[in-house]
């Protein structure tokens, strides 16, 4: 490379330290990017790529104006990149040689503090992972914008990923020694930016944050996170709250797939909030409440007492309409206290933020009053020990100007009367200005020029202006000429200049003083960060609970009764989201009873009947109940489920390199290996992804395993009607089906779940609904008829064979046990079933021969008898 200029040398030196970030290099009013950074940024930001220098020495370059840099930075952060901000750290006018520059902050997806990369009602988590001995991992999570800091340990990598997914992190920190394969898995499964930090030694100023943790290893995980935060933000971390240790087992556990499948906070395909459970439940008034609601939904509780407390306050809020309405109105006036405190600590708070803080605090006493009036013991206990921060409100009220500007350096921030010194400067300014205003009047009178005026501009300061036609009227030598315009002359006087100097000096001093005062006030506010965070916490909880109450009333939900015995008894249950998506009143409610001899339900029914909906309904109702919400039913008795497993829908993981069937089996493995008697398992058409024979066998084995080994409450939907015969074999399994009826040649889905197995499939009808070509449909109907005919012939033939074999005294062994007793499979294209039937016939005769052969006792048999046996077996085979 040719020799570079000293400034480029400086650039390259700094850039070398920030390889994985875009280096925003401050040059006057611009941030410039060079080389590869420039090429990539020009593409990502759609800005022009230019060049610096000439000929062979040309360096690719692009730049963004300093004043609008926020939007560009946000764009890069949103795309998962990091941006290192490199500022000029000395005044260019004073600099000898190249101006000193330094990276003052690295903005990353997990540490961003402002801009549209942040969503109001969403947390922005940065996670840190350290591998422990064995297979264990330490996990720490922080939201820099709210100051939360949470830590836990996980038993293995799968659990780690599941737990991490619950945070929906943007960025994850690992040590550089973290295995390559696991790094890739984290990136692929969580879609995160990976960052590295190898130091886990204690950070003195953060010791208080980890004091409460007993385990040394987990402290290291925290320090890894804190060190990274210090490195990147290069600011105070005062608003980080002391680390809270929790065990994932304190919450209902759901793996990543289950959460996605159940569409708890976003829809599966479009990743939208609309259509998710969160969307139905969110009537929160504040951003903080919105974030807390999302956290609650992601982590339903296991502690029955705590859940019941939430229900109690929701109940009180439902009963007291006026109080609820008042509370909602009061909450509407509360800004984002958590993020405001974060900005205070971070040092980027402005006057308007402090006004928001003040306005929020004004609402607090009213909110407390309203909650007190509910006479809810839980409501009262939430407020216990939480201050209302009115001292802070008073400080802000006395000090900060109501309509202050965004800038904190140009004055207009501090109220009159707050500082005597400032008042003096302001008086000087005002007196000077009053004097000038009086001057205009006085000079008009003296000169008789009615259009004479006193004005001000930044270059010339104050002046007296007289229009050209009036100039002859002006007494010679009265003013000093300063500037000539096309149709006017501007003048000054000695006295005017003196006053001007006074005014400008006072202005400058007052601006400086205001800035200093503002900084002091900010420091005072900093002392309130902890109380503010506590306050934010209870206000968020009130908000979520009023949201539950509002939603419950609007949608006619009821309070669920949680019982330790483990039974599920839901009357007229509804799917909270589906009922919102269809016309009001069209949703067909259903009971769900799971207890004693019906802990596993095998659900059959036509396509589109509502099997999947019924299953999800139970999961969602349970999750709602355990977050403290009321539920869509007329009555609901529920256990506290420790875990929910779902294998629902075709959430293909093709992007992650796994086939549909493999994903299905992995999820099923997860369900059968982790679930307990207190879990809920939902398996939707397991085995569908492979051949009928394989699929059915697996499905049956899975059901039997859950029934015999686990005893978890289970809903299992299937199109394999053979499986319905399991009811005879398994004590605690019952068949139910979703009903449909045929009317004038078309099918009516009743969506009603009733006991017993389904009798028909209606698959072709659904294809008809989907408007496949008429020709295709009628052909399918014809084929089906043929198959049905063949099948009944086959059955007849089989019955004959069976009768004959019964007559000949031979016992039957069947793959599916008592299959004659159960209904047959009603698949749309049953060629596979047919082949299977045939192969089963073959198997049976072979099996019989084999069993006779193996039971023959050769030690007590004569050669003649052996020949006879052989002959018999051969004849049996040929039969
Ligand atoms: N209880 C109900 N009341 C009203 N509409 C319902 C009800 N249950 C389901 N539906 C409607 O029927 C549609 C299909 O339901 P669902 O997907 O649960 O059927 P399915 O039996 O699982 O079908 P498939 O066998 O094809 O998977 C739903 O999208 C919903 O619009
Ligand atoms: Mg389905």
PDB file of C-alpha atoms in Angstrom, residues 486-757:
ATOM      1  CA  UNK A 486     -30.705  48.000  -0.874  1.00  0.00           C
ATOM      2  CA  UNK A 487     -33.510  49.962   0.698  1.00  0.00           C
ATOM      3  CA  UNK A 488     -32.313  50.735   4.208  1.00  0.00           C
ATOM      4  CA  UNK A 489     -29.327  51.788   6.294  1.00  0.00           C
ATOM      5  CA  UNK A 490     -28.396  50.239   9.632  1.00  0.00           C
ATOM      6  CA  UNK A 491     -26.799  52.226  12.461  1.00  0.00           C
ATOM      7  CA  UNK A 492     -25.442  51.753  15.923  1.00  0.00           C
ATOM      8  CA  UNK A 493     -24.764  53.964  18.906  1.00  0.00           C
ATOM      9  CA  UNK A 494     -22.175  53.757  21.619  1.00  0.00           C
ATOM     10  CA  UNK A 495     -24.794  53.086  24.275  1.00  0.00           C
ATOM     11  CA  UNK A 496     -26.508  50.395  22.191  1.00  0.00           C
ATOM     12  CA  UNK A 497     -23.224  48.538  21.812  1.00  0.00           C
ATOM     13  CA  UNK A 498     -22.606  48.703  25.557  1.00  0.00           C
ATOM     14  CA  UNK A 499     -26.009  47.246  26.329  1.00  0.00           C
ATOM     15  CA  UNK A 500     -25.497  44.627  23.677  1.00  0.00           C
ATOM     16  CA  UNK A 501     -22.260  43.485  25.284  1.00  0.00           C
ATOM     17  CA  UNK A 502     -24.001  43.242  28.638  1.00  0.00           C
ATOM     18  CA  UNK A 503     -26.844  41.227  27.235  1.00  0.00           C
ATOM     19  CA  UNK A 504     -24.612  38.826  25.311  1.00  0.00           C
ATOM     20  CA  UNK A 505     -22.340  38.293  28.266  1.00  0.00           C
ATOM     21  CA  UNK A 506     -25.261  37.576  30.549  1.00  0.00           C
ATOM     22  CA  UNK A 507     -26.655  35.231  27.954  1.00  0.00           C
ATOM     23  CA  UNK A 508     -23.457  33.286  27.628  1.00  0.00           C
ATOM     24  CA  UNK A 509     -23.005  33.084  31.364  1.00  0.00           C
ATOM     25  CA  UNK A 510     -26.549  32.004  31.957  1.00  0.00           C
ATOM     26  CA  UNK A 511     -26.347  29.266  29.337  1.00  0.00           C
ATOM     27  CA  UNK A 512     -23.214  27.953  30.960  1.00  0.00           C
ATOM     28  CA  UNK A 513     -24.724  28.167  34.396  1.00  0.00           C
ATOM     29  CA  UNK A 514     -27.890  26.431  33.228  1.00  0.00           C
ATOM     30  CA  UNK A 515     -25.850  23.578  31.874  1.00  0.00           C
ATOM     31  CA  UNK A 516     -23.991  23.237  35.154  1.00  0.00           C
ATOM     32  CA  UNK A 517     -27.222  23.351  37.126  1.00  0.00           C
ATOM     33  CA  UNK A 518     -28.744  20.757  34.857  1.00  0.00           C
ATOM     34  CA  UNK A 519     -25.799  18.433  35.417  1.00  0.00           C
ATOM     35  CA  UNK A 520     -26.188  18.858  39.166  1.00  0.00           C
ATOM     36  CA  UNK A 521     -29.889  18.105  38.987  1.00  0.00           C
ATOM     37  CA  UNK A 522     -29.123  15.045  36.928  1.00  0.00           C
ATOM     38  CA  UNK A 523     -26.767  13.855  39.649  1.00  0.00           C
ATOM     39  CA  UNK A 524     -29.521  14.379  42.207  1.00  0.00           C
ATOM     40  CA  UNK A 525     -31.911  12.358  40.075  1.00  0.00           C
ATOM     41  CA  UNK A 526     -29.332   9.606  39.881  1.00  0.00           C
ATOM     42  CA  UNK A 527     -29.703   9.091  43.612  1.00  0.00           C
ATOM     43  CA  UNK A 528     -33.323   8.123  42.939  1.00  0.00           C
ATOM     44  CA  UNK A 529     -32.600   5.428  40.399  1.00  0.00           C
ATOM     45  CA  UNK A 530     -33.240   2.493  42.736  1.00  0.00           C
ATOM     46  CA  UNK A 531     -36.498   3.859  44.171  1.00  0.00           C
ATOM     47  CA  UNK A 532     -37.604   4.763  40.666  1.00  0.00           C
ATOM     48  CA  UNK A 533     -36.945   1.248  39.456  1.00  0.00           C
ATOM     49  CA  UNK A 534     -38.931  -0.208  42.354  1.00  0.00           C
ATOM     50  CA  UNK A 535     -41.738   2.164  41.628  1.00  0.00           C
ATOM     51  CA  UNK A 536     -41.646   1.257  37.935  1.00  0.00           C
ATOM     52  CA  UNK A 537     -41.933  -2.364  38.914  1.00  0.00           C
ATOM     53  CA  UNK A 538     -45.132  -2.035  40.935  1.00  0.00           C
ATOM     54  CA  UNK A 539     -46.699   0.335  38.442  1.00  0.00           C
ATOM     55  CA  UNK A 540     -45.977  -2.157  35.660  1.00  0.00           C
ATOM     56  CA  UNK A 541     -47.604  -4.912  37.707  1.00  0.00           C
ATOM     57  CA  UNK A 542     -50.728  -2.777  38.311  1.00  0.00           C
ATOM     58  CA  UNK A 543     -50.806  -2.094  34.608  1.00  0.00           C
ATOM     59  CA  UNK A 544     -50.622  -5.746  33.617  1.00  0.00           C
ATOM     60  CA  UNK A 545     -53.285  -6.703  36.149  1.00  0.00           C
ATOM     61  CA  UNK A 546     -55.670  -3.973  35.030  1.00  0.00           C
ATOM     62  CA  UNK A 547     -55.071  -5.186  31.489  1.00  0.00           C
ATOM     63  CA  UNK A 548     -56.065  -8.708  32.561  1.00  0.00           C
ATOM     64  CA  UNK A 549     -59.187  -7.301  34.194  1.00  0.00           C
ATOM     65  CA  UNK A 550     -60.137  -5.262  31.150  1.00  0.00           C
ATOM     66  CA  UNK A 551     -59.626  -8.195  28.778  1.00  0.00           C
ATOM     67  CA  UNK A 552     -61.482 -10.568  31.099  1.00  0.00           C
ATOM     68  CA  UNK A 553     -64.496  -8.342  31.224  1.00  0.00           C
ATOM     69  CA  UNK A 554     -64.602  -7.591  27.513  1.00  0.00           C
ATOM     70  CA  UNK A 555     -64.279 -11.261  26.567  1.00  0.00           C
ATOM     71  CA  UNK A 556     -66.271 -12.837  29.379  1.00  0.00           C
ATOM     72  CA  UNK A 557     -63.397 -14.757  30.968  1.00  0.00           C
ATOM     73  CA  UNK A 558     -63.670 -16.481  34.341  1.00  0.00           C
ATOM     74  CA  UNK A 559     -61.339 -16.941  37.257  1.00  0.00           C
ATOM     75  CA  UNK A 560     -59.721 -20.357  36.973  1.00  0.00           C
ATOM     76  CA  UNK A 561     -59.565 -22.524  40.052  1.00  0.00           C
ATOM     77  CA  UNK A 562     -56.165 -24.091  40.550  1.00  0.00           C
ATOM     78  CA  UNK A 563     -56.255 -27.405  42.360  1.00  0.00           C
ATOM     79  CA  UNK A 564     -53.428 -29.532  43.596  1.00  0.00           C
ATOM     80  CA  UNK A 565     -55.179 -32.788  42.635  1.00  0.00           C
ATOM     81  CA  UNK A 566     -54.257 -32.367  39.015  1.00  0.00           C
ATOM     82  CA  UNK A 567     -57.605 -32.571  37.279  1.00  0.00           C
ATOM     83  CA  UNK A 568     -58.598 -30.507  34.281  1.00  0.00           C
ATOM     84  CA  UNK A 569     -62.256 -29.605  34.096  1.00  0.00           C
ATOM     85  CA  UNK A 570     -62.941 -26.804  31.667  1.00  0.00           C
ATOM     86  CA  UNK A 571     -66.532 -25.985  30.781  1.00  0.00           C
ATOM     87  CA  UNK A 572     -67.304 -24.129  27.568  1.00  0.00           C
ATOM     88  CA  UNK A 573     -63.662 -23.394  26.911  1.00  0.00           C
ATOM     89  CA  UNK A 574     -62.669 -21.226  23.982  1.00  0.00           C
ATOM     90  CA  UNK A 575     -59.489 -20.505  22.103  1.00  0.00           C
ATOM     91  CA  UNK A 576     -58.700 -16.902  23.114  1.00  0.00           C
ATOM     92  CA  UNK A 577     -57.203 -15.920  19.758  1.00  0.00           C
ATOM     93  CA  UNK A 578     -59.339 -17.904  17.292  1.00  0.00           C
ATOM     94  CA  UNK A 579     -62.518 -16.576  18.876  1.00  0.00           C
ATOM     95  CA  UNK A 580     -61.264 -13.059  18.170  1.00  0.00           C
ATOM     96  CA  UNK A 581     -60.420 -13.851  14.585  1.00  0.00           C
ATOM     97  CA  UNK A 582     -63.876 -15.071  13.605  1.00  0.00           C
ATOM     98  CA  UNK A 583     -67.253 -13.386  13.855  1.00  0.00           C
ATOM     99  CA  UNK A 584     -68.425 -12.786  17.354  1.00  0.00           C
ATOM    100  CA  UNK A 585     -70.456 -15.669  18.726  1.00  0.00           C
ATOM    101  CA  UNK A 586     -69.366 -18.072  15.983  1.00  0.00           C
ATOM    102  CA  UNK A 587     -66.849 -19.850  18.127  1.00  0.00           C
ATOM    103  CA  UNK A 588     -68.095 -23.216  19.345  1.00  0.00           C
ATOM    104  CA  UNK A 589     -67.052 -23.673  22.954  1.00  0.00           C
ATOM    105  CA  UNK A 590     -65.925 -27.037  24.220  1.00  0.00           C
ATOM    106  CA  UNK A 591     -65.467 -28.830  27.511  1.00  0.00           C
ATOM    107  CA  UNK A 592     -62.215 -30.500  28.384  1.00  0.00           C
ATOM    108  CA  UNK A 593     -62.203 -33.099  31.106  1.00  0.00           C
ATOM    109  CA  UNK A 594     -58.973 -34.831  32.065  1.00  0.00           C
ATOM    110  CA  UNK A 595     -59.061 -36.909  35.225  1.00  0.00           C
ATOM    111  CA  UNK A 596     -59.102 -40.462  36.565  1.00  0.00           C
ATOM    112  CA  UNK A 597     -59.721 -42.781  33.631  1.00  0.00           C
ATOM    113  CA  UNK A 598     -59.364 -40.070  31.010  1.00  0.00           C
ATOM    114  CA  UNK A 599     -55.990 -38.470  31.349  1.00  0.00           C
ATOM    115  CA  UNK A 600     -55.040 -39.071  27.729  1.00  0.00           C
ATOM    116  CA  UNK A 601     -57.444 -38.106  24.998  1.00  0.00           C
ATOM    117  CA  UNK A 602     -57.070 -39.462  21.512  1.00  0.00           C
ATOM    118  CA  UNK A 603     -58.684 -36.953  19.184  1.00  0.00           C
ATOM    119  CA  UNK A 604     -59.951 -37.930  15.766  1.00  0.00           C
ATOM    120  CA  UNK A 605     -62.067 -36.061  13.303  1.00  0.00           C
ATOM    121  CA  UNK A 606     -62.054 -34.690   9.775  1.00  0.00           C
ATOM    122  CA  UNK A 607     -59.547 -32.203   8.537  1.00  0.00           C
ATOM    123  CA  UNK A 608     -60.510 -28.649   9.444  1.00  0.00           C
ATOM    124  CA  UNK A 609     -62.757 -29.884  12.221  1.00  0.00           C
ATOM    125  CA  UNK A 610     -60.843 -28.129  14.980  1.00  0.00           C
ATOM    126  CA  UNK A 611     -58.554 -30.779  16.478  1.00  0.00           C
ATOM    127  CA  UNK A 612     -55.499 -28.565  16.597  1.00  0.00           C
ATOM    128  CA  UNK A 613     -57.536 -25.654  17.855  1.00  0.00           C
ATOM    129  CA  UNK A 614     -58.925 -27.761  20.697  1.00  0.00           C
ATOM    130  CA  UNK A 615     -55.458 -28.824  21.750  1.00  0.00           C
ATOM    131  CA  UNK A 616     -53.984 -25.334  21.664  1.00  0.00           C
ATOM    132  CA  UNK A 617     -56.995 -24.098  23.553  1.00  0.00           C
ATOM    133  CA  UNK A 618     -56.048 -26.179  26.562  1.00  0.00           C
ATOM    134  CA  UNK A 619     -52.416 -25.061  26.446  1.00  0.00           C
ATOM    135  CA  UNK A 620     -53.322 -21.390  26.154  1.00  0.00           C
ATOM    136  CA  UNK A 621     -55.934 -21.560  28.905  1.00  0.00           C
ATOM    137  CA  UNK A 622     -53.370 -23.168  31.219  1.00  0.00           C
ATOM    138  CA  UNK A 623     -50.720 -20.605  30.377  1.00  0.00           C
ATOM    139  CA  UNK A 624     -53.160 -17.760  30.887  1.00  0.00           C
ATOM    140  CA  UNK A 625     -54.218 -19.166  34.240  1.00  0.00           C
ATOM    141  CA  UNK A 626     -50.649 -19.491  35.442  1.00  0.00           C
ATOM    142  CA  UNK A 627     -49.703 -15.950  34.457  1.00  0.00           C
ATOM    143  CA  UNK A 628     -52.533 -14.627  36.600  1.00  0.00           C
ATOM    144  CA  UNK A 629     -55.051 -13.966  33.873  1.00  0.00           C
ATOM    145  CA  UNK A 630     -58.647 -15.080  33.794  1.00  0.00           C
ATOM    146  CA  UNK A 631     -59.529 -17.640  31.124  1.00  0.00           C
ATOM    147  CA  UNK A 632     -62.016 -18.009  28.243  1.00  0.00           C
ATOM    148  CA  UNK A 633     -64.507 -20.517  29.670  1.00  0.00           C
ATOM    149  CA  UNK A 634     -67.610 -20.578  31.789  1.00  0.00           C
ATOM    150  CA  UNK A 635     -65.847 -22.591  34.488  1.00  0.00           C
ATOM    151  CA  UNK A 636     -62.311 -23.863  34.736  1.00  0.00           C
ATOM    152  CA  UNK A 637     -60.595 -26.164  37.190  1.00  0.00           C
ATOM    153  CA  UNK A 638     -56.932 -26.617  36.404  1.00  0.00           C
ATOM    154  CA  UNK A 639     -53.799 -28.089  37.894  1.00  0.00           C
ATOM    155  CA  UNK A 640     -50.526 -26.176  37.977  1.00  0.00           C
ATOM    156  CA  UNK A 641     -48.685 -27.641  35.010  1.00  0.00           C
ATOM    157  CA  UNK A 642     -44.940 -27.729  35.475  1.00  0.00           C
ATOM    158  CA  UNK A 643     -44.233 -27.973  31.767  1.00  0.00           C
ATOM    159  CA  UNK A 644     -46.086 -27.861  28.493  1.00  0.00           C
ATOM    160  CA  UNK A 645     -44.807 -29.734  25.465  1.00  0.00           C
ATOM    161  CA  UNK A 646     -46.314 -29.347  22.076  1.00  0.00           C
ATOM    162  CA  UNK A 647     -45.741 -30.887  18.756  1.00  0.00           C
ATOM    163  CA  UNK A 648     -48.223 -28.938  16.725  1.00  0.00           C
ATOM    164  CA  UNK A 649     -48.378 -27.917  13.111  1.00  0.00           C
ATOM    165  CA  UNK A 650     -45.603 -28.103  10.607  1.00  0.00           C
ATOM    166  CA  UNK A 651     -43.055 -25.712  12.041  1.00  0.00           C
ATOM    167  CA  UNK A 652     -40.393 -26.926   9.707  1.00  0.00           C
ATOM    168  CA  UNK A 653     -36.894 -26.215  10.730  1.00  0.00           C
ATOM    169  CA  UNK A 654     -35.574 -26.582   7.223  1.00  0.00           C
ATOM    170  CA  UNK A 655     -33.701 -23.349   7.566  1.00  0.00           C
ATOM    171  CA  UNK A 656     -31.879 -24.946  10.449  1.00  0.00           C
ATOM    172  CA  UNK A 657     -30.967 -27.998   8.460  1.00  0.00           C
ATOM    173  CA  UNK A 658     -33.462 -30.442   9.934  1.00  0.00           C
ATOM    174  CA  UNK A 659     -36.174 -32.315   8.114  1.00  0.00           C
ATOM    175  CA  UNK A 660     -39.773 -32.085   9.210  1.00  0.00           C
ATOM    176  CA  UNK A 661     -39.783 -35.588  10.523  1.00  0.00           C
ATOM    177  CA  UNK A 662     -36.502 -35.157  12.368  1.00  0.00           C
ATOM    178  CA  UNK A 663     -37.841 -32.036  14.078  1.00  0.00           C
ATOM    179  CA  UNK A 664     -40.948 -33.954  15.012  1.00  0.00           C
ATOM    180  CA  UNK A 665     -38.927 -36.761  16.538  1.00  0.00           C
ATOM    181  CA  UNK A 666     -36.594 -34.356  18.365  1.00  0.00           C
ATOM    182  CA  UNK A 667     -39.516 -32.535  19.872  1.00  0.00           C
ATOM    183  CA  UNK A 668     -41.132 -35.789  20.849  1.00  0.00           C
ATOM    184  CA  UNK A 669     -37.909 -36.967  22.442  1.00  0.00           C
ATOM    185  CA  UNK A 670     -37.827 -33.732  24.378  1.00  0.00           C
ATOM    186  CA  UNK A 671     -41.387 -34.265  25.539  1.00  0.00           C
ATOM    187  CA  UNK A 672     -40.995 -37.871  26.643  1.00  0.00           C
ATOM    188  CA  UNK A 673     -37.631 -37.395  28.296  1.00  0.00           C
ATOM    189  CA  UNK A 674     -38.412 -34.234  30.256  1.00  0.00           C
ATOM    190  CA  UNK A 675     -42.064 -34.430  31.134  1.00  0.00           C
ATOM    191  CA  UNK A 676     -43.489 -35.511  34.461  1.00  0.00           C
ATOM    192  CA  UNK A 677     -46.871 -36.537  35.800  1.00  0.00           C
ATOM    193  CA  UNK A 678     -47.618 -32.843  36.225  1.00  0.00           C
ATOM    194  CA  UNK A 679     -46.904 -31.895  32.651  1.00  0.00           C
ATOM    195  CA  UNK A 680     -49.174 -31.306  29.711  1.00  0.00           C
ATOM    196  CA  UNK A 681     -48.265 -32.925  26.413  1.00  0.00           C
ATOM    197  CA  UNK A 682     -49.917 -32.016  23.142  1.00  0.00           C
ATOM    198  CA  UNK A 683     -49.024 -34.163  20.174  1.00  0.00           C
ATOM    199  CA  UNK A 684     -50.689 -33.238  16.930  1.00  0.00           C
ATOM    200  CA  UNK A 685     -50.661 -35.950  14.308  1.00  0.00           C
ATOM    201  CA  UNK A 686     -47.380 -37.455  15.325  1.00  0.00           C
ATOM    202  CA  UNK A 687     -45.972 -39.821  12.767  1.00  0.00           C
ATOM    203  CA  UNK A 688     -47.631 -38.125   9.848  1.00  0.00           C
ATOM    204  CA  UNK A 689     -44.275 -37.313   8.298  1.00  0.00           C
ATOM    205  CA  UNK A 690     -43.290 -40.889   7.478  1.00  0.00           C
ATOM    206  CA  UNK A 691     -44.876 -43.974   5.921  1.00  0.00           C
ATOM    207  CA  UNK A 692     -48.206 -45.025   7.369  1.00  0.00           C
ATOM    208  CA  UNK A 693     -46.769 -48.185   8.789  1.00  0.00           C
ATOM    209  CA  UNK A 694     -43.850 -46.490  10.526  1.00  0.00           C
ATOM    210  CA  UNK A 695     -45.919 -43.546  11.598  1.00  0.00           C
ATOM    211  CA  UNK A 696     -48.673 -45.566  13.168  1.00  0.00           C
ATOM    212  CA  UNK A 697     -46.283 -47.799  15.042  1.00  0.00           C
ATOM    213  CA  UNK A 698     -44.403 -44.848  16.420  1.00  0.00           C
ATOM    214  CA  UNK A 699     -47.596 -43.069  17.363  1.00  0.00           C
ATOM    215  CA  UNK A 700     -48.883 -46.074  19.263  1.00  0.00           C
ATOM    216  CA  UNK A 701     -45.582 -46.643  21.009  1.00  0.00           C
ATOM    217  CA  UNK A 702     -45.412 -42.997  22.039  1.00  0.00           C
ATOM    218  CA  UNK A 703     -48.922 -43.068  23.454  1.00  0.00           C
ATOM    219  CA  UNK A 704     -48.220 -46.261  25.359  1.00  0.00           C
ATOM    220  CA  UNK A 705     -44.996 -44.872  26.702  1.00  0.00           C
ATOM    221  CA  UNK A 706     -46.635 -41.686  27.955  1.00  0.00           C
ATOM    222  CA  UNK A 707     -49.494 -43.702  29.432  1.00  0.00           C
ATOM    223  CA  UNK A 708     -47.358 -46.296  31.187  1.00  0.00           C
ATOM    224  CA  UNK A 709     -44.145 -44.469  32.021  1.00  0.00           C
ATOM    225  CA  UNK A 710     -44.986 -40.805  32.445  1.00  0.00           C
ATOM    226  CA  UNK A 711     -48.647 -40.348  33.238  1.00  0.00           C
ATOM    227  CA  UNK A 712     -48.717 -36.787  31.943  1.00  0.00           C
ATOM    228  CA  UNK A 713     -51.997 -35.259  30.813  1.00  0.00           C
ATOM    229  CA  UNK A 714     -51.966 -35.696  27.065  1.00  0.00           C
ATOM    230  CA  UNK A 715     -53.974 -34.728  24.037  1.00  0.00           C
ATOM    231  CA  UNK A 716     -53.095 -36.709  20.944  1.00  0.00           C
ATOM    232  CA  UNK A 717     -54.726 -36.035  17.610  1.00  0.00           C
ATOM    233  CA  UNK A 718     -54.467 -38.433  14.735  1.00  0.00           C
ATOM    234  CA  UNK A 719     -55.876 -39.494  11.392  1.00  0.00           C
ATOM    235  CA  UNK A 720     -54.858 -43.101  12.075  1.00  0.00           C
ATOM    236  CA  UNK A 721     -58.189 -44.515  13.091  1.00  0.00           C
ATOM    237  CA  UNK A 722     -56.567 -47.805  14.015  1.00  0.00           C
ATOM    238  CA  UNK A 723     -55.208 -46.075  17.091  1.00  0.00           C
ATOM    239  CA  UNK A 724     -58.694 -45.588  18.498  1.00  0.00           C
ATOM    240  CA  UNK A 725     -58.704 -49.249  19.518  1.00  0.00           C
ATOM    241  CA  UNK A 726     -56.124 -48.328  22.149  1.00  0.00           C
ATOM    242  CA  UNK A 727     -59.024 -47.208  24.316  1.00  0.00           C
ATOM    243  CA  UNK A 728     -59.653 -50.879  25.081  1.00  0.00           C
ATOM    244  CA  UNK A 729     -56.108 -51.463  26.064  1.00  0.00           C
ATOM    245  CA  UNK A 730     -55.038 -48.382  28.029  1.00  0.00           C
ATOM    246  CA  UNK A 731     -56.911 -47.616  31.269  1.00  0.00           C
ATOM    247  CA  UNK A 732     -56.555 -43.891  31.204  1.00  0.00           C
ATOM    248  CA  UNK A 733     -57.031 -43.227  27.505  1.00  0.00           C
ATOM    249  CA  UNK A 734     -60.323 -42.130  25.991  1.00  0.00           C
ATOM    250  CA  UNK A 735     -61.356 -41.436  22.427  1.00  0.00           C
ATOM    251  CA  UNK A 736     -62.958 -38.139  21.582  1.00  0.00           C
ATOM    252  CA  UNK A 737     -63.740 -36.724  18.181  1.00  0.00           C
ATOM    253  CA  UNK A 738     -64.629 -33.444  16.612  1.00  0.00           C
ATOM    254  CA  UNK A 739     -67.935 -33.809  14.959  1.00  0.00           C
ATOM    255  CA  UNK A 740     -69.036 -32.965  11.469  1.00  0.00           C
ATOM    256  CA  UNK A 741     -72.189 -33.853   9.616  1.00  0.00           C
ATOM    257  CA  UNK A 742     -73.118 -34.262   6.002  1.00  0.00           C
ATOM    258  CA  UNK A 743     -75.983 -32.195   4.715  1.00  0.00           C
ATOM    259  CA  UNK A 744     -77.159 -32.202   1.091  1.00  0.00           C
ATOM    260  CA  UNK A 745     -73.840 -33.456  -0.147  1.00  0.00           C
ATOM    261  CA  UNK A 746     -71.740 -30.895   1.711  1.00  0.00           C
ATOM    262  CA  UNK A 747     -70.070 -31.165   5.076  1.00  0.00           C
ATOM    263  CA  UNK A 748     -70.861 -28.996   8.047  1.00  0.00           C
ATOM    264  CA  UNK A 749     -68.124 -28.728  10.645  1.00  0.00           C
ATOM    265  CA  UNK A 750     -69.720 -28.572  14.047  1.00  0.00           C
ATOM    266  CA  UNK A 751     -66.433 -28.003  15.907  1.00  0.00           C
ATOM    267  CA  UNK A 752     -67.969 -29.822  18.840  1.00  0.00           C
ATOM    268  CA  UNK A 753     -65.769 -32.288  20.659  1.00  0.00           C
ATOM    269  CA  UNK A 754     -67.615 -35.365  21.846  1.00  0.00           C
ATOM    270  CA  UNK A 755     -66.668 -38.715  23.289  1.00  0.00           C
ATOM    271  CA  UNK A 756     -66.004 -41.627  20.957  1.00  0.00           C
ATOM    272  CA  UNK A 757     -64.051 -42.070  17.747  1.00  0.00           C
TER     273      UNK A 757
END
